[in-house]
Tab-separated table of C-alpha atoms in Angstrom:
chain	number	residue	atom	x	y	z
S	16	MET	CA	0.149	0.099	0.424
S	17	ASP	CA	2.966	2.079	0.593
S	18	THR	CA	4.553	1.979	-2.522
S	19	GLU	CA	1.422	2.197	-4.432
S	20	LEU	CA	0.481	5.832	-2.494
S	21	ARG	CA	4.027	6.963	-3.373
S	22	GLU	CA	3.548	6.396	-6.893
S	23	LEU	CA	0.061	7.469	-6.391
S	24	ALA	CA	1.270	10.814	-5.121
S	25	VAL	CA	3.708	11.394	-8.445
S	26	ALA	CA	1.083	10.621	-10.342
S	27	LEU	CA	-0.758	13.562	-9.008
S	28	PHE	CA	1.772	15.840	-9.587
S	29	GLU	CA	2.542	15.159	-12.957
S	30	ILE	CA	-1.198	15.447	-13.930
S	31	ASP	CA	-1.161	18.938	-11.930
S	32	ALA	CA	-4.038	17.741	-9.373
S	33	LEU	CA	-0.758	19.126	-6.980
S	34	LYS	CA	0.041	22.706	-7.263
S	35	PHE	CA	2.782	24.678	-5.540
S	36	GLY	CA	2.593	28.974	-5.240
S	37	GLU	CA	0.171	30.881	-4.323
S	38	PHE	CA	-3.832	30.355	-4.133
S	39	VAL	CA	-6.996	31.071	-1.965
S	40	THR	CA	-8.822	28.085	-0.363
S	41	LYS	CA	-12.455	27.253	-0.435
S	42	ILE	CA	-12.806	29.179	3.124
S	43	GLY	CA	-10.947	32.168	2.184
S	44	LEU	CA	-7.279	30.789	3.554
S	45	LYS	CA	-4.340	31.782	1.786
S	46	THR	CA	-2.261	29.230	0.572
S	47	PRO	CA	0.881	27.712	-0.767
S	48	VAL	CA	-0.324	24.457	-2.013
S	49	TYR	CA	-3.391	23.862	-3.782
S	50	PHE	CA	-4.954	20.808	-4.622
S	51	ASP	CA	-7.151	20.370	-7.843
S	52	LEU	CA	-8.661	16.306	-7.789
S	53	ARG	CA	-11.022	17.680	-10.537
S	54	VAL	CA	-8.377	16.399	-13.253
S	55	ILE	CA	-8.740	12.774	-12.151
S	56	VAL	CA	-11.650	12.819	-14.523
S	57	SER	CA	-9.282	13.209	-17.569
S	58	TYR	CA	-7.214	10.168	-16.682
S	59	PRO	CA	-9.233	7.282	-15.833
S	60	LYS	CA	-6.361	4.713	-14.577
S	61	VAL	CA	-5.349	7.407	-11.803
S	62	MET	CA	-8.674	7.358	-11.147
S	63	ALA	CA	-9.543	3.981	-10.765
S	64	ARG	CA	-6.288	3.398	-8.394
S	65	LEU	CA	-7.303	6.538	-6.375
S	66	ALA	CA	-10.764	5.221	-5.811
S	67	LYS	CA	-9.262	1.157	-4.645
S	68	ALA	CA	-7.006	2.686	-2.956
S	69	LEU	CA	-9.803	4.983	-0.749
S	70	TRP	CA	-11.966	1.984	-0.300
S	71	LYS	CA	-9.442	-0.105	1.533
S	72	PHE	CA	-10.415	1.596	3.909
S	73	SER	CA	-13.708	-0.225	4.195
S	74	GLU	CA	-12.059	-3.365	5.586
S	75	ASP	CA	-11.750	-1.803	8.844
S	76	CYS	CA	-15.729	-0.591	8.887
S	77	SER	CA	-18.761	-2.930	9.110
S	78	ASN	CA	-21.914	-2.453	7.784
S	79	ILE	CA	-21.298	-0.135	4.907
S	80	VAL	CA	-24.857	-0.307	3.274
S	81	GLN	CA	-24.792	2.917	1.179
S	82	ILE	CA	-21.951	5.178	-0.267
S	83	CYS	CA	-22.075	9.137	-0.879
S	84	GLY	CA	-19.683	11.026	-2.358
S	85	VAL	CA	-19.724	14.788	-1.894
S	86	PRO	CA	-20.614	16.818	-4.563
S	87	TYR	CA	-19.256	17.633	-7.244
S	88	THR	CA	-15.214	16.377	-7.242
S	89	ALA	CA	-16.221	13.401	-5.496
S	90	LEU	CA	-18.496	11.671	-7.315
S	91	PRO	CA	-16.657	10.075	-9.644
S	92	LEU	CA	-15.038	8.501	-7.245
S	93	ALA	CA	-17.994	7.196	-5.054
S	94	THR	CA	-19.329	6.157	-8.692
S	95	LEU	CA	-16.236	3.725	-9.546
S	96	ILE	CA	-16.272	2.496	-5.517
S	97	SER	CA	-20.244	1.552	-5.913
S	98	MET	CA	-19.913	-0.168	-9.178
S	99	ASP	CA	-16.568	-2.363	-7.789
S	100	SER	CA	-18.206	-2.865	-4.272
S	101	ASN	CA	-21.609	-3.381	-5.775
S	102	ILE	CA	-23.004	-1.151	-2.570
S	103	PRO	CA	-25.656	1.231	-4.393
S	104	MET	CA	-24.745	5.010	-3.804
S	105	LEU	CA	-26.572	8.240	-2.764
S	106	ILE	CA	-26.098	11.676	-4.727
S	107	LYS	CA	-26.909	14.370	-2.500
S	108	ARG	CA	-27.759	17.714	-4.072
S	109	LYS	CA	-26.886	21.172	-3.892
S	110	GLU	CA	-30.112	22.394	-3.169
S	111	VAL	CA	-33.385	20.711	-3.292
S	112	LYS	CA	-35.325	20.885	-6.893
S	113	PRO	CA	-39.022	22.245	-6.037
S	114	TYR	CA	-40.568	19.865	-8.268
S	115	GLY	CA	-40.176	16.055	-9.468
S	116	THR	CA	-39.828	14.513	-6.756
S	117	MET	CA	-38.288	17.096	-4.318
S	118	LYS	CA	-35.669	15.216	-3.092
S	119	MET	CA	-32.467	16.548	-1.547
S	120	ILE	CA	-30.718	12.524	-1.157
S	121	GLU	CA	-31.442	10.590	-4.728
S	122	GLY	CA	-31.236	6.762	-4.627
S	123	GLN	CA	-32.977	4.349	-2.436
S	124	PHE	CA	-32.135	4.488	0.910
S	125	LYS	CA	-33.989	3.158	4.487
S	126	GLN	CA	-34.260	5.118	8.028
S	127	GLY	CA	-31.225	3.931	9.610
S	128	ASP	CA	-28.951	2.939	6.721
S	129	ASN	CA	-25.299	3.154	7.755
S	130	CYS	CA	-23.585	5.591	4.972
S	131	VAL	CA	-20.069	6.236	3.943
S	132	ILE	CA	-19.178	9.846	2.708
S	133	ILE	CA	-16.431	9.688	-0.153
S	134	GLU	CA	-14.587	13.357	-0.451
S	135	ASP	CA	-11.438	14.317	-2.175
S	136	VAL	CA	-9.379	16.797	0.104
S	137	VAL	CA	-10.937	18.358	3.544
S	138	THR	CA	-9.715	21.726	4.687
S	139	SER	CA	-12.258	22.734	7.475
S	140	GLY	CA	-14.381	19.797	6.793
S	141	SER	CA	-17.279	22.337	5.819
S	142	SER	CA	-18.502	20.288	3.132
S	143	ILE	CA	-18.656	16.775	4.753
S	144	LEU	CA	-20.306	18.093	7.567
S	145	GLU	CA	-22.820	19.723	5.245
S	146	THR	CA	-23.434	16.457	3.667
S	147	VAL	CA	-23.164	14.626	7.668
S	148	HIS	CA	-25.970	16.984	8.429
S	149	THR	CA	-28.302	16.454	5.124
S	150	LEU	CA	-27.825	12.678	5.204
S	151	ARG	CA	-28.788	12.470	8.967
S	152	ASN	CA	-32.087	14.849	7.952
S	153	GLN	CA	-33.192	12.277	5.591
S	154	GLY	CA	-32.864	9.253	8.816
S	155	LEU	CA	-29.500	7.604	7.443
S	156	GLU	CA	-26.677	6.859	9.828
S	157	VAL	CA	-23.006	8.231	8.986
S	158	THR	CA	-19.885	7.007	11.168
S	159	ASP	CA	-17.151	7.084	8.455
S	160	THR	CA	-15.824	9.409	5.566
S	161	PHE	CA	-12.913	8.075	3.678
S	162	VAL	CA	-10.737	11.260	1.936
S	163	VAL	CA	-8.065	11.575	-0.575
S	164	ILE	CA	-6.149	14.544	1.140
S	165	ASN	CA	-5.900	16.467	5.205
S	166	ARG	CA	-4.749	19.415	4.399
S	167	GLU	CA	-3.968	19.168	8.604
S	168	GLN	CA	-6.096	22.419	9.409
S	169	GLY	CA	-8.095	21.116	11.835
S	170	GLY	CA	-10.870	19.873	9.480
S	171	ARG	CA	-10.344	16.066	10.985
S	172	LYS	CA	-11.216	17.471	14.560
S	173	ASN	CA	-13.880	19.349	13.460
S	174	ILE	CA	-15.313	16.507	11.745
S	175	GLU	CA	-14.285	13.742	14.682
S	176	ASN	CA	-16.527	15.939	17.222
S	177	HIS	CA	-19.118	14.983	15.234
S	178	GLY	CA	-18.885	11.244	15.870
S	179	ILE	CA	-17.515	10.936	12.457
S	180	ARG	CA	-14.677	8.681	11.688
S	181	MET	CA	-11.931	10.223	9.127
S	182	LYS	CA	-9.535	7.790	7.608
S	183	SER	CA	-7.825	9.775	4.392
S	184	LEU	CA	-4.947	8.397	2.304
S	185	TYR	CA	-2.442	11.103	2.790
S	186	THR	CA	-1.911	14.130	4.709
S	187	ILE	CA	0.451	17.107	3.535
S	188	THR	CA	2.915	15.895	5.724
S	189	THR	CA	2.983	12.425	3.774
S	190	ILE	CA	2.539	13.818	0.117
S	191	LEU	CA	5.230	16.205	0.573
S	192	ALA	CA	7.737	13.849	1.432
S	193	TYR	CA	6.786	11.593	-1.102
S	194	LEU	CA	6.944	14.234	-3.742
S	195	LEU	CA	10.486	15.063	-2.130
S	196	GLU	CA	11.769	11.845	-2.094
S	197	ALA	CA	11.506	11.953	-5.844
S	198	ASN	CA	12.693	15.085	-6.639
S	199	LYS	CA	9.291	16.700	-7.924
S	200	ILE	CA	9.553	19.296	-5.476
S	201	THR	CA	11.945	21.308	-3.321
S	202	PRO	CA	12.680	21.609	0.026
S	203	LYS	CA	12.021	25.460	0.285
S	204	ILE	CA	8.496	24.280	-1.159
S	205	VAL	CA	8.078	21.714	1.784
S	206	LYS	CA	9.349	24.521	4.352
S	207	ASP	CA	7.322	26.917	2.802
S	208	VAL	CA	4.337	24.614	3.210
S	209	THR	CA	5.493	23.494	6.883
S	210	ASP	CA	5.535	26.478	8.060
S	211	TYR	CA	2.242	27.542	6.412
S	212	LEU	CA	0.278	24.620	8.420
S	213	SER	CA	2.233	25.771	11.734
S	214	LYS	CA	0.118	29.410	11.180
S	215	TYR	CA	-2.935	28.860	9.279
S	216	GLN	CA	-5.930	26.137	10.701
S	217	ALA	CA	-9.176	26.391	9.557
S	218	PRO	CA	-12.254	27.582	11.910
S	219	VAL	CA	-14.346	25.413	14.358
S	220	ILE	CA	-17.278	24.013	12.081
S	221	SER	CA	-20.576	22.601	13.606
S	222	ILE	CA	-23.334	21.020	12.518
S	223	PRO	CA	-26.741	23.215	12.951
S	224	GLU	CA	-29.623	21.316	14.812
S	225	LYS	CA	-32.329	19.395	12.788
S	226	ARG	CA	-35.268	21.952	12.780
S	227	VAL	CA	-37.495	18.913	12.938
S	228	LYS	CA	-35.730	17.303	15.999
S	229	ILE	CA	-36.210	19.983	17.831
S	230	PRO	CA	-39.324	19.693	19.666
S	231	PHE	CA	-41.926	22.819	19.503
S	232	HIS	CA	-42.319	23.963	23.478
S	233	ILE	CA	-37.902	24.627	21.825
S	234	ARG	CA	-38.611	26.007	18.845
S	235	ALA	CA	-41.157	28.315	20.046
S	236	THR	CA	-38.590	30.471	22.277
S	237	LYS	CA	-36.673	30.646	18.697
S	238	THR	CA	-39.196	32.268	16.613
S	239	LYS	CA	-39.214	36.735	15.771
S	240	ASN	CA	-42.594	36.169	15.078
S	241	GLU	CA	-45.609	36.100	17.856
S	242	ILE	CA	-47.764	34.187	16.042
S	243	ALA	CA	-44.914	31.260	15.174
S	244	SER	CA	-44.687	31.345	18.834
S	245	LYS	CA	-47.956	30.557	19.477
S	246	ILE	CA	-48.568	28.183	16.694
S	247	PHE	CA	-45.542	26.127	18.536
S	248	ASN	CA	-47.012	26.352	21.660
S	249	LEU	CA	-50.394	25.215	21.041
S	250	MET	CA	-49.258	22.279	19.320
S	251	GLU	CA	-47.512	21.357	22.059
S	252	ALA	CA	-50.874	22.206	24.130
S	253	LYS	CA	-52.991	20.270	22.271
S	254	GLN	CA	-51.305	17.665	20.663
S	255	SER	CA	-52.077	18.355	17.160
S	256	THR	CA	-50.540	20.043	13.991
S	257	LEU	CA	-54.014	19.936	12.682
S	258	CYS	CA	-54.867	22.800	10.081
S	259	LEU	CA	-58.142	22.684	9.323
S	260	ALA	CA	-58.983	23.432	5.829
S	261	ALA	CA	-62.606	25.123	5.844
S	262	ASP	CA	-63.376	25.243	2.150
S	263	LEU	CA	-67.228	25.688	2.213
S	264	THR	CA	-69.190	28.499	1.063
S	265	LYS	CA	-71.772	28.766	3.681
S	266	ALA	CA	-71.312	30.970	6.698
S	267	ASP	CA	-73.187	28.347	9.236
S	268	SER	CA	-71.306	24.938	7.896
S	269	ILE	CA	-68.104	26.726	8.520
S	270	LEU	CA	-69.384	28.076	11.902
S	271	GLU	CA	-70.666	24.758	13.038
S	272	LEU	CA	-67.099	22.830	11.565
S	273	ALA	CA	-65.612	25.479	13.804
S	274	ASP	CA	-67.193	24.496	16.772
S	275	LEU	CA	-67.144	20.926	16.355
S	276	THR	CA	-63.583	20.365	15.818
S	277	GLY	CA	-61.987	23.558	17.174
S	278	PRO	CA	-60.876	21.454	20.482
S	279	HIS	CA	-58.355	19.376	18.250
S	280	ILE	CA	-57.162	22.093	15.333
S	281	ILE	CA	-54.387	24.589	15.780
S	282	VAL	CA	-55.788	26.908	13.050
S	283	LEU	CA	-58.333	26.856	10.492
S	284	LYS	CA	-58.254	28.275	7.601
S	285	THR	CA	-60.644	30.177	4.951
S	286	HIS	CA	-61.191	31.199	1.389
S	287	VAL	CA	-63.771	34.519	2.466
S	288	ASP	CA	-63.989	34.957	-1.174
S	289	ILE	CA	-65.997	31.653	-1.745
S	290	ILE	CA	-68.553	32.399	1.108
S	291	GLU	CA	-71.921	33.270	-0.343
S	292	ASP	CA	-73.491	34.627	2.270
S	293	PHE	CA	-70.740	36.477	4.161
S	294	ASN	CA	-71.272	38.926	6.691
S	295	ASP	CA	-69.638	41.291	9.836
S	296	ASP	CA	-72.073	38.901	11.915
S	297	PHE	CA	-69.820	35.469	10.635
S	298	ILE	CA	-66.546	36.767	11.807
S	299	ILE	CA	-67.616	37.785	15.007
S	300	ARG	CA	-68.699	34.557	16.277
S	301	LEU	CA	-65.575	32.819	14.011
S	302	LYS	CA	-63.486	34.974	16.743
S	303	ASP	CA	-65.781	33.912	19.607
S	304	LEU	CA	-65.025	30.417	18.884
S	305	ALA	CA	-61.709	30.737	18.201
S	306	LYS	CA	-61.268	32.300	21.099
S	307	LYS	CA	-63.801	29.319	23.207
S	308	HIS	CA	-61.128	26.801	21.590
S	309	ASN	CA	-58.216	28.088	21.249
S	310	PHE	CA	-57.474	27.932	17.772
S	311	LEU	CA	-55.671	30.398	15.686
S	312	LEU	CA	-57.989	32.182	11.906
S	313	MET	CA	-55.960	31.854	8.468
S	314	GLU	CA	-56.834	33.569	5.860
S	315	ASP	CA	-55.578	31.985	2.258
S	316	ARG	CA	-55.847	35.058	0.298
S	317	LYS	CA	-52.431	34.453	-1.764
S	318	PHE	CA	-51.599	38.084	-1.491
S	319	ALA	CA	-49.576	38.666	-4.943
S	320	ASP	CA	-49.812	42.506	-5.891
S	321	ILE	CA	-47.860	45.196	-5.736
S	322	GLY	CA	-47.495	46.802	-2.012
S	323	ASN	CA	-49.935	49.455	-1.743
S	324	THR	CA	-52.760	47.286	-3.137
S	325	VAL	CA	-52.018	44.385	-0.784
S	326	SER	CA	-52.473	47.210	1.897
S	327	LEU	CA	-55.444	47.969	0.803
S	328	GLN	CA	-56.617	43.996	-0.034
S	329	TYR	CA	-55.287	43.176	3.395
S	330	GLU	CA	-56.928	46.379	5.512
S	331	LYS	CA	-60.033	47.709	3.528
S	332	GLY	CA	-63.101	45.781	1.004
S	333	ILE	CA	-65.886	44.061	2.760
S	334	TYR	CA	-63.348	41.645	4.259
S	335	LYS	CA	-61.186	43.547	6.009
S	336	ILE	CA	-59.085	40.721	6.579
S	337	ALA	CA	-56.282	42.521	8.539
S	338	LYS	CA	-58.844	43.080	11.577
S	339	TRP	CA	-59.518	39.707	12.420
S	340	ALA	CA	-56.909	36.879	10.296
S	341	ASP	CA	-54.182	35.999	12.827
S	342	VAL	CA	-52.050	34.783	9.767
S	343	VAL	CA	-52.420	35.402	6.242
S	344	THR	CA	-50.741	33.492	2.978
S	345	VAL	CA	-48.780	35.521	0.642
S	346	HIS	CA	-46.983	34.953	-2.258
S	347	ALA	CA	-43.284	35.749	-2.778
S	348	VAL	CA	-43.722	37.011	-6.737
S	349	ALA	CA	-44.038	40.277	-5.879
S	350	GLY	CA	-40.526	40.266	-3.566
S	351	GLU	CA	-40.350	42.143	-0.588
S	352	SER	CA	-42.437	45.300	-0.640
S	353	ILE	CA	-45.479	42.961	-0.357
S	354	VAL	CA	-44.501	42.437	3.097
S	355	ASP	CA	-44.080	46.027	3.288
S	356	GLY	CA	-47.939	46.867	1.974
S	357	LEU	CA	-48.885	44.351	4.375
S	358	LYS	CA	-47.622	45.276	7.753
S	359	ASN	CA	-48.419	49.210	6.515
S	360	SER	CA	-51.814	47.879	7.024
S	361	LEU	CA	-51.204	46.965	10.719
S	362	LYS	CA	-51.183	50.411	12.202
S	363	ASN	CA	-53.960	50.502	13.627
S	364	ILE	CA	-54.198	46.764	14.957
S	365	ASN	CA	-53.335	46.060	17.968
S	366	GLU	CA	-53.001	41.800	18.194
S	367	PRO	CA	-49.944	40.006	16.639
S	368	ARG	CA	-50.566	39.284	12.986
S	369	GLY	CA	-48.699	36.852	10.984
S	370	ILE	CA	-47.486	35.595	7.186
S	371	PHE	CA	-46.875	32.442	5.434
S	372	ILE	CA	-44.660	32.707	2.800
S	373	LEU	CA	-45.823	30.570	-0.146
S	374	ALA	CA	-42.550	28.781	-1.679
S	375	GLN	CA	-44.285	25.795	-3.015
S	376	MET	CA	-47.276	24.445	-4.086
S	377	SER	CA	-49.629	21.142	-4.011
S	378	SER	CA	-50.723	21.209	-7.434
S	379	LYS	CA	-49.592	19.146	-10.471
S	380	GLY	CA	-47.285	21.467	-12.567
S	381	ALA	CA	-47.115	24.550	-10.298
S	382	LEU	CA	-44.113	27.065	-11.547
S	383	THR	CA	-43.143	27.708	-7.686
S	384	ASN	CA	-39.886	26.095	-8.624
S	385	GLY	CA	-36.217	27.123	-9.169
S	386	ASP	CA	-34.840	30.781	-7.926
S	387	TYR	CA	-38.569	31.461	-6.941
S	388	VAL	CA	-38.334	29.285	-4.137
S	389	GLN	CA	-34.543	30.556	-3.275
S	390	ASN	CA	-36.175	33.813	-2.965
S	391	ALA	CA	-39.070	33.094	-1.525
S	392	LEU	CA	-36.905	31.738	0.965
S	393	LEU	CA	-34.921	34.858	1.593
S	394	ILE	CA	-38.025	36.946	1.868
S	395	ALA	CA	-38.916	34.405	4.878
S	396	GLN	CA	-35.706	35.116	6.562
S	397	SER	CA	-35.292	39.070	6.418
S	398	SER	CA	-38.926	40.021	8.426
S	399	ASN	CA	-40.552	39.591	11.587
S	400	MET	CA	-43.678	39.409	10.221
S	401	VAL	CA	-42.927	36.033	8.895
S	402	THR	CA	-44.672	33.104	10.636
S	403	GLY	CA	-43.229	30.340	8.119
S	404	ILE	CA	-43.274	29.012	4.887
S	405	VAL	CA	-46.237	27.407	3.099
S	406	CYS	CA	-43.529	24.378	1.062
S	407	GLN	CA	-43.694	20.631	0.364
S	408	SER	CA	-40.474	19.442	1.443
S	409	ASN	CA	-37.864	20.492	4.162
S	410	ILE	CA	-35.922	22.819	2.185
S	411	PHE	CA	-35.406	25.153	5.547
S	412	THR	CA	-33.170	25.050	8.279
S	413	ASN	CA	-34.951	27.944	10.566
S	414	PRO	CA	-36.300	26.450	13.851
S	415	GLY	CA	-38.036	29.335	14.318
S	416	LEU	CA	-40.203	29.699	11.387
S	417	VAL	CA	-42.748	27.015	10.814
S	418	GLN	CA	-43.539	24.224	7.896
S	419	LEU	CA	-47.008	24.644	6.805
S	420	THR	CA	-47.859	21.765	4.280
S	421	PRO	CA	-51.476	21.492	2.207
S	422	GLY	CA	-52.584	18.423	0.586
S	423	VAL	CA	-52.717	15.784	3.507
S	424	LYS	CA	-54.985	13.034	3.260
S	425	LEU	CA	-55.307	9.525	4.992
S	426	ALA	CA	-54.323	7.662	1.732
S	427	LYS	CA	-51.950	8.920	-1.019
S	428	SER	CA	-53.974	10.695	-3.677
S	429	SER	CA	-54.900	13.031	-6.606
S	430	ASP	CA	-58.095	14.773	-7.879
S	431	ASP	CA	-59.072	16.058	-11.196
S	432	LEU	CA	-58.009	19.407	-10.389
S	433	GLY	CA	-54.287	18.700	-10.255
S	434	GLN	CA	-53.968	18.772	-6.382
S	435	ARG	CA	-51.771	16.098	-5.360
S	436	TYR	CA	-52.008	14.640	-1.480
S	437	ASN	CA	-49.919	12.835	0.607
S	438	THR	CA	-50.287	11.038	3.853
S	439	PRO	CA	-49.879	12.461	7.038
S	440	GLN	CA	-46.279	10.564	8.103
S	441	SER	CA	-45.188	11.597	4.359
S	442	VAL	CA	-45.612	15.048	5.236
S	443	VAL	CA	-44.317	15.151	8.468
S	444	ASN	CA	-41.306	13.260	7.535
S	445	SER	CA	-40.756	16.126	5.038
S	446	GLY	CA	-40.395	18.708	7.090
S	447	ALA	CA	-44.381	19.268	7.737
S	448	ASP	CA	-44.795	21.091	10.979
S	449	LEU	CA	-48.270	22.220	10.143
S	450	ALA	CA	-50.065	19.886	8.239
S	451	VAL	CA	-53.240	21.316	6.085
S	452	VAL	CA	-56.297	18.774	5.482
S	453	GLY	CA	-59.730	19.865	3.863
S	454	ARG	CA	-61.684	17.495	2.107
S	455	GLY	CA	-60.312	14.288	4.041
S	456	ILE	CA	-62.592	16.117	6.915
S	457	THR	CA	-65.115	18.249	5.607
S	458	GLU	CA	-66.367	15.941	2.868
S	459	ALA	CA	-66.535	12.770	5.606
S	460	ASP	CA	-69.399	11.136	6.854
S	461	ASP	CA	-68.118	11.651	10.679
S	462	LYS	CA	-65.858	14.773	10.523
S	463	LEU	CA	-65.549	14.577	14.214
S	464	THR	CA	-63.729	11.253	14.145
S	465	ALA	CA	-61.911	12.020	10.748
S	466	THR	CA	-60.565	14.687	12.927
S	467	LEU	CA	-59.383	12.629	15.785
S	468	LYS	CA	-57.982	10.364	13.352
S	469	TYR	CA	-55.996	12.760	11.231
S	470	LYS	CA	-54.945	14.450	15.004
S	471	LYS	CA	-53.731	11.456	16.259
S	472	GLU	CA	-51.628	10.219	13.098
S	473	LEU	CA	-50.103	13.740	12.571
S	474	TRP	CA	-49.042	13.526	16.044
S	475	ALA	CA	-47.533	10.035	16.210
S	476	ALA	CA	-45.934	11.184	13.163
S	477	TYR	CA	-44.334	13.917	14.983
S	478	GLU	CA	-43.265	12.490	18.177
S	479	GLU	CA	-41.234	9.597	15.715
S	480	ARG	CA	-39.886	12.264	13.911
S	481	LEU	CA	-38.193	13.639	17.190
S	482	LYS	CA	-36.582	10.069	17.622
């Protein structure tokens, strides 16, 4: 093995994968040595030798079920290892795609599968720890990582601090020794690099605590929005994560439903513009029921206009939404000005208010994808008026924001108008904190029994998620 590593070090130098001069690392550190292993894809024999050498580390590991290469340089190495070992490979996306399967991890796996991470170069360990965070978020176990080069700048310690064993083919020290012995570099280069290593260490890196693993009562203390805190505390107190979509067209039907299900729901969601007999008395009675049964009111208005217009839509007209709705839904299409417009309508409102930014929709063919999703998340992070995010998957990490996921039914299905439904367990596993159930309750013969069933299954899925 030692002979093979010596020869491989020279081969890497000769294909310009190892460079000496003045460079800047990914984390901003100046360095006299740079490793560019991306070039190995042009040298299949060198790449194959590296993959085989890395996989030798597996002899000291047991129960490796999955392999994951850190994108992008390590992916070819992971692919070769997967093919040679006949062990399945997973691919971690740089970011979740809000269409198709909307997965952060591509590949087939089971909860608890042990996955080894393949990486090319470690400086601070941040790329490996980001990958560990994503894999563990999906229920995978990670205990080992196999690395080509350890730069000896603190990365190993950062990684091992998170319970990951790191095995590397090379340290900078060993590579320098091999290259000096082969007359590929000078003693001065060795001294310059050695002096650099003694002076510069990478910062300490820590994996953020998983949002979905933090209990609601703790997340209630991490919010910037009072309504978000109320929702978290209500969910904990009522042991429910149920948002009931009361998409009915008669005021009395909504009131009857609210009175029946109120003790078991967190939020009652309305579309007031579909109510055929809407009147001020309906709002008074609805607010009384919300107070009686301790739930919040959400108007699913999906505001999507310029600031001045949404300000008027929120405060004025026959609905006067700002006066009674604890929280409303908002499209991000108009940019941050839409939040300012809504906030402008609250000058005379003394009660707390919040908004849910709509980042993803549950309808087939929705255009809420790509950069739209990322920009929606940026808006959600920037304002203390934001209660949470409407989305279909676990696309954010801030524990102070509530993930609201619509389209929930006991059985996975769809309707004739493109609405897709997912089961309580699947939406909770995809990050949902508050789950929207509509027709599964409103069209049930026994609405209270249906409510209790959804409440029980959603809460059980949440408790399982915390384990």
